[in-house]
PDB file of C-alpha atoms in Angstrom:
ATOM      1  CA  MET E  25       7.477   8.371  -5.631  1.00  0.00           C
ATOM      2  CA  GLU E  26       5.183   8.085  -2.632  1.00  0.00           C
ATOM      3  CA  ASP E  27       6.355   4.526  -1.894  1.00  0.00           C
ATOM      4  CA  GLU E  28       9.971   5.678  -2.105  1.00  0.00           C
ATOM      5  CA  TYR E  29       9.378   8.403   0.486  1.00  0.00           C
ATOM      6  CA  GLU E  30       7.566   6.015   2.827  1.00  0.00           C
ATOM      7  CA  LEU E  31      10.535   3.642   2.623  1.00  0.00           C
ATOM      8  CA  LEU E  32      12.956   6.542   3.160  1.00  0.00           C
ATOM      9  CA  GLU E  33      11.010   7.689   6.213  1.00  0.00           C
ATOM     10  CA  ALA E  34      11.157   4.213   7.758  1.00  0.00           C
ATOM     11  CA  THR E  35      14.820   3.699   6.853  1.00  0.00           C
ATOM     12  CA  ILE E  36      16.027   7.062   8.142  1.00  0.00           C
ATOM     13  CA  GLY E  37      13.899   6.711  11.284  1.00  0.00           C
ATOM     14  CA  LEU E  38      15.468   3.323  11.962  1.00  0.00           C
ATOM     15  CA  GLY E  39      18.900   4.786  11.210  1.00  0.00           C
ATOM     16  CA  VAL E  40      18.356   7.524  13.778  1.00  0.00           C
ATOM     17  CA  GLN E  41      17.470   4.936  16.413  1.00  0.00           C
ATOM     18  CA  ILE E  42      20.498   2.767  15.569  1.00  0.00           C
ATOM     19  CA  CYS E  43      22.837   5.762  15.682  1.00  0.00           C
ATOM     20  CA  LYS E  44      21.899   6.383  19.303  1.00  0.00           C
ATOM     21  CA  PHE E  45      23.746   3.169  20.160  1.00  0.00           C
ATOM     22  CA  THR E  46      26.706   3.294  17.784  1.00  0.00           C
ATOM     23  CA  SER E  47      29.755   5.419  17.108  1.00  0.00           C
ATOM     24  CA  ILE E  48      30.433   7.396  13.970  1.00  0.00           C
ATOM     25  CA  GLU E  49      33.257   4.973  13.194  1.00  0.00           C
ATOM     26  CA  GLU E  50      30.915   1.977  13.301  1.00  0.00           C
ATOM     27  CA  TYR E  51      28.347   3.858  11.220  1.00  0.00           C
ATOM     28  CA  THR E  52      30.996   4.764   8.628  1.00  0.00           C
ATOM     29  CA  GLU E  53      32.112   1.132   8.489  1.00  0.00           C
ATOM     30  CA  ILE E  54      28.542  -0.081   7.949  1.00  0.00           C
ATOM     31  CA  LEU E  55      28.034   2.498   5.200  1.00  0.00           C
ATOM     32  CA  GLY E  56      31.272   1.337   3.569  1.00  0.00           C
ATOM     33  CA  ASP E  57      29.942  -2.224   3.455  1.00  0.00           C
ATOM     34  CA  PHE E  58      27.210  -0.885   1.164  1.00  0.00           C
ATOM     35  CA  SER E  59      29.571   1.383  -0.838  1.00  0.00           C
ATOM     36  CA  TYR E  60      28.265   4.570   0.792  1.00  0.00           C
ATOM     37  CA  SER E  61      30.090   7.342   2.619  1.00  0.00           C
ATOM     38  CA  LEU E  62      29.066   9.975   5.148  1.00  0.00           C
ATOM     39  CA  ASP E  63      29.209  12.482   2.304  1.00  0.00           C
ATOM     40  CA  ASP E  64      26.673  10.394   0.343  1.00  0.00           C
ATOM     41  CA  VAL E  65      24.340  10.345   3.342  1.00  0.00           C
ATOM     42  CA  ALA E  66      24.710  14.111   3.857  1.00  0.00           C
ATOM     43  CA  LYS E  67      23.862  14.755   0.198  1.00  0.00           C
ATOM     44  CA  LYS E  68      20.838  12.455   0.377  1.00  0.00           C
ATOM     45  CA  LEU E  69      19.536  14.122   3.544  1.00  0.00           C
ATOM     46  CA  LEU E  70      19.891  17.546   1.923  1.00  0.00           C
ATOM     47  CA  LYS E  71      18.095  16.310  -1.182  1.00  0.00           C
ATOM     48  CA  ILE E  72      15.235  14.909   0.910  1.00  0.00           C
ATOM     49  CA  LEU E  73      14.810  18.195   2.785  1.00  0.00           C
ATOM     50  CA  LYS E  74      14.957  20.258  -0.414  1.00  0.00           C
ATOM     51  CA  GLU E  75      12.446  18.047  -2.241  1.00  0.00           C
ATOM     52  CA  ASN E  76      10.054  18.023   0.705  1.00  0.00           C
ATOM     53  CA  ASN E  77       9.666  21.736   1.173  1.00  0.00           C
ATOM     54  CA  ALA E  78       6.351  21.233   2.947  1.00  0.00           C
ATOM     55  CA  PRO E  79       5.077  18.635   5.426  1.00  0.00           C
ATOM     56  CA  ASN E  80       3.248  15.661   3.970  1.00  0.00           C
ATOM     57  CA  ASN E  81       0.461  13.692   5.680  1.00  0.00           C
ATOM     58  CA  LYS E  82       1.615  10.451   4.016  1.00  0.00           C
ATOM     59  CA  PHE E  83       5.097  10.582   5.590  1.00  0.00           C
ATOM     60  CA  PRO E  84       4.928  13.174   8.376  1.00  0.00           C
ATOM     61  CA  CYS E  85       8.230  12.251  10.056  1.00  0.00           C
ATOM     62  CA  LEU E  86      10.502  12.244   6.997  1.00  0.00           C
ATOM     63  CA  ARG E  87      11.846  15.765   7.476  1.00  0.00           C
ATOM     64  CA  ARG E  88      12.184  15.277  11.252  1.00  0.00           C
ATOM     65  CA  TYR E  89      14.200  12.081  10.830  1.00  0.00           C
ATOM     66  CA  ALA E  90      16.422  13.688   8.186  1.00  0.00           C
ATOM     67  CA  ILE E  91      17.188  16.569  10.558  1.00  0.00           C
ATOM     68  CA  GLU E  92      17.783  14.222  13.508  1.00  0.00           C
ATOM     69  CA  LEU E  93      20.268  12.152  11.481  1.00  0.00           C
ATOM     70  CA  ALA E  94      22.000  15.315  10.241  1.00  0.00           C
ATOM     71  CA  ILE E  95      22.335  16.538  13.849  1.00  0.00           C
ATOM     72  CA  TRP E  96      23.802  13.203  14.955  1.00  0.00           C
ATOM     73  CA  MET E  97      26.275  13.282  12.077  1.00  0.00           C
ATOM     74  CA  MET E  98      27.344  16.853  12.851  1.00  0.00           C
ATOM     75  CA  GLU E  99      27.713  16.134  16.575  1.00  0.00           C
ATOM     76  CA  SER E 100      29.677  12.940  15.904  1.00  0.00           C
ATOM     77  CA  ASN E 101      31.898  13.995  13.030  1.00  0.00           C
ATOM     78  CA  ALA E 102      33.137  17.551  12.478  1.00  0.00           C
ATOM     79  CA  PRO E 103      33.759  17.006   8.709  1.00  0.00           C
ATOM     80  CA  SER E 104      30.020  16.378   8.296  1.00  0.00           C
ATOM     81  CA  ILE E 105      29.410  19.996   9.246  1.00  0.00           C
ATOM     82  CA  SER E 106      31.321  21.197   6.188  1.00  0.00           C
ATOM     83  CA  ASP E 107      29.316  18.790   3.984  1.00  0.00           C
ATOM     84  CA  PHE E 108      26.087  20.294   5.275  1.00  0.00           C
ATOM     85  CA  LYS E 109      27.401  23.867   5.005  1.00  0.00           C
ATOM     86  CA  SER E 110      28.452  23.347   1.397  1.00  0.00           C
ATOM     87  CA  GLY E 111      25.006  21.899   0.690  1.00  0.00           C
ATOM     88  CA  ASN E 112      23.390  25.034   2.107  1.00  0.00           C
ATOM     89  CA  LEU E 113      21.639  23.212   4.961  1.00  0.00           C
ATOM     90  CA  LYS E 114      21.107  26.454   6.862  1.00  0.00           C
ATOM     91  CA  ASN E 115      18.811  27.857   4.152  1.00  0.00           C
ATOM     92  CA  VAL E 116      17.035  24.516   3.831  1.00  0.00           C
ATOM     93  CA  LEU E 117      16.431  24.490   7.603  1.00  0.00           C
ATOM     94  CA  THR E 118      15.009  28.012   7.407  1.00  0.00           C
ATOM     95  CA  MET E 119      12.543  26.745   4.795  1.00  0.00           C
ATOM     96  CA  VAL E 120      11.616  23.804   7.048  1.00  0.00           C
ATOM     97  CA  ALA E 121      11.073  26.176   9.985  1.00  0.00           C
ATOM     98  CA  GLU E 122       8.747  28.323   7.869  1.00  0.00           C
ATOM     99  CA  THR E 123       6.627  25.351   6.785  1.00  0.00           C
ATOM    100  CA  THR E 124       6.512  23.306   9.980  1.00  0.00           C
ATOM    101  CA  SER E 125       3.278  21.477  10.744  1.00  0.00           C
ATOM    102  CA  ASP E 126       2.101  20.351  14.163  1.00  0.00           C
ATOM    103  CA  LEU E 127       1.700  16.894  12.604  1.00  0.00           C
ATOM    104  CA  GLU E 128       5.509  16.623  12.395  1.00  0.00           C
ATOM    105  CA  ASN E 129       5.712  16.711  16.180  1.00  0.00           C
ATOM    106  CA  PHE E 130       3.969  13.338  16.587  1.00  0.00           C
ATOM    107  CA  HIS E 131       5.441   9.866  16.232  1.00  0.00           C
ATOM    108  CA  PHE E 132       2.331   7.730  16.734  1.00  0.00           C
ATOM    109  CA  PHE E 133      -0.810   8.178  14.680  1.00  0.00           C
ATOM    110  CA  SER E 134      -4.335   6.893  14.537  1.00  0.00           C
ATOM    111  CA  GLY E 135      -5.195   7.485  10.916  1.00  0.00           C
ATOM    112  CA  ASP E 136      -4.178  11.090  10.247  1.00  0.00           C
ATOM    113  CA  VAL E 137      -4.454  12.142  13.900  1.00  0.00           C
ATOM    114  CA  GLY E 138      -1.322  12.440  16.030  1.00  0.00           C
ATOM    115  CA  VAL E 139      -1.532  10.470  19.274  1.00  0.00           C
ATOM    116  CA  ALA E 140       1.920  10.661  20.935  1.00  0.00           C
ATOM    117  CA  LYS E 141       4.282  13.608  20.627  1.00  0.00           C
ATOM    118  CA  HIS E 142       8.036  13.470  20.144  1.00  0.00           C
ATOM    119  CA  PRO E 143       9.944  14.821  23.157  1.00  0.00           C
ATOM    120  CA  GLN E 144      11.421  17.606  20.977  1.00  0.00           C
ATOM    121  CA  THR E 145       9.501  19.736  18.514  1.00  0.00           C
ATOM    122  CA  ILE E 146      10.732  19.937  14.961  1.00  0.00           C
ATOM    123  CA  SER E 147      11.326  23.660  15.539  1.00  0.00           C
ATOM    124  CA  SER E 148      13.746  22.893  18.374  1.00  0.00           C
ATOM    125  CA  LEU E 149      15.558  20.386  16.141  1.00  0.00           C
ATOM    126  CA  VAL E 150      15.909  23.031  13.435  1.00  0.00           C
ATOM    127  CA  LEU E 151      17.390  25.480  15.962  1.00  0.00           C
ATOM    128  CA  LYS E 152      19.809  22.846  17.239  1.00  0.00           C
ATOM    129  CA  ALA E 153      20.983  22.011  13.715  1.00  0.00           C
ATOM    130  CA  LYS E 154      21.445  25.708  12.898  1.00  0.00           C
ATOM    131  CA  ARG E 155      23.555  26.173  16.045  1.00  0.00           C
ATOM    132  CA  LEU E 156      25.769  23.254  15.016  1.00  0.00           C
ATOM    133  CA  LEU E 157      26.271  24.879  11.611  1.00  0.00           C
ATOM    134  CA  ALA E 158      27.252  28.233  13.153  1.00  0.00           C
TER     135      ALA E 158
END
C-alpha cells in the first residue's frame, strides 16, 4: 500500500504541474486515451483524501497535490464542482484542515526535514477549495 501511495503522490504531483500548461479539454482528451473521465479522477481524489485522514511522513505531499488538482478541475470545469459536492469534498476538506501538519507545507526534503516551502500553505488551499464549492 505504501508503494501505491508513493506512486500516487508522484503521479498527481506531476499531473498538477502539467495542468498548469494545458486546458481542461486537452486534459479530458488525454484521460480519454486511457479510458478515464474527469468523474473518475474526482472520485479517485476524494478516495485518496478520505483514506489519508492524517498526514504521512512517507508521502507528505499526497493530500496537497490531491487538493491542488481538485482546485484546478473545479476552476477549469464547472461540472467538476458537482462531482466534488456529491462526493462530500467539503467535509473531507474540513477533516484535512483539522489534521494539517507543517510538513505538508514543504516540497523539498532532506530526510524527514522540510527544506523549501510551497508558496501556499495547505490551509490556504483548503480554504480556496471550500470557496469554490460554495
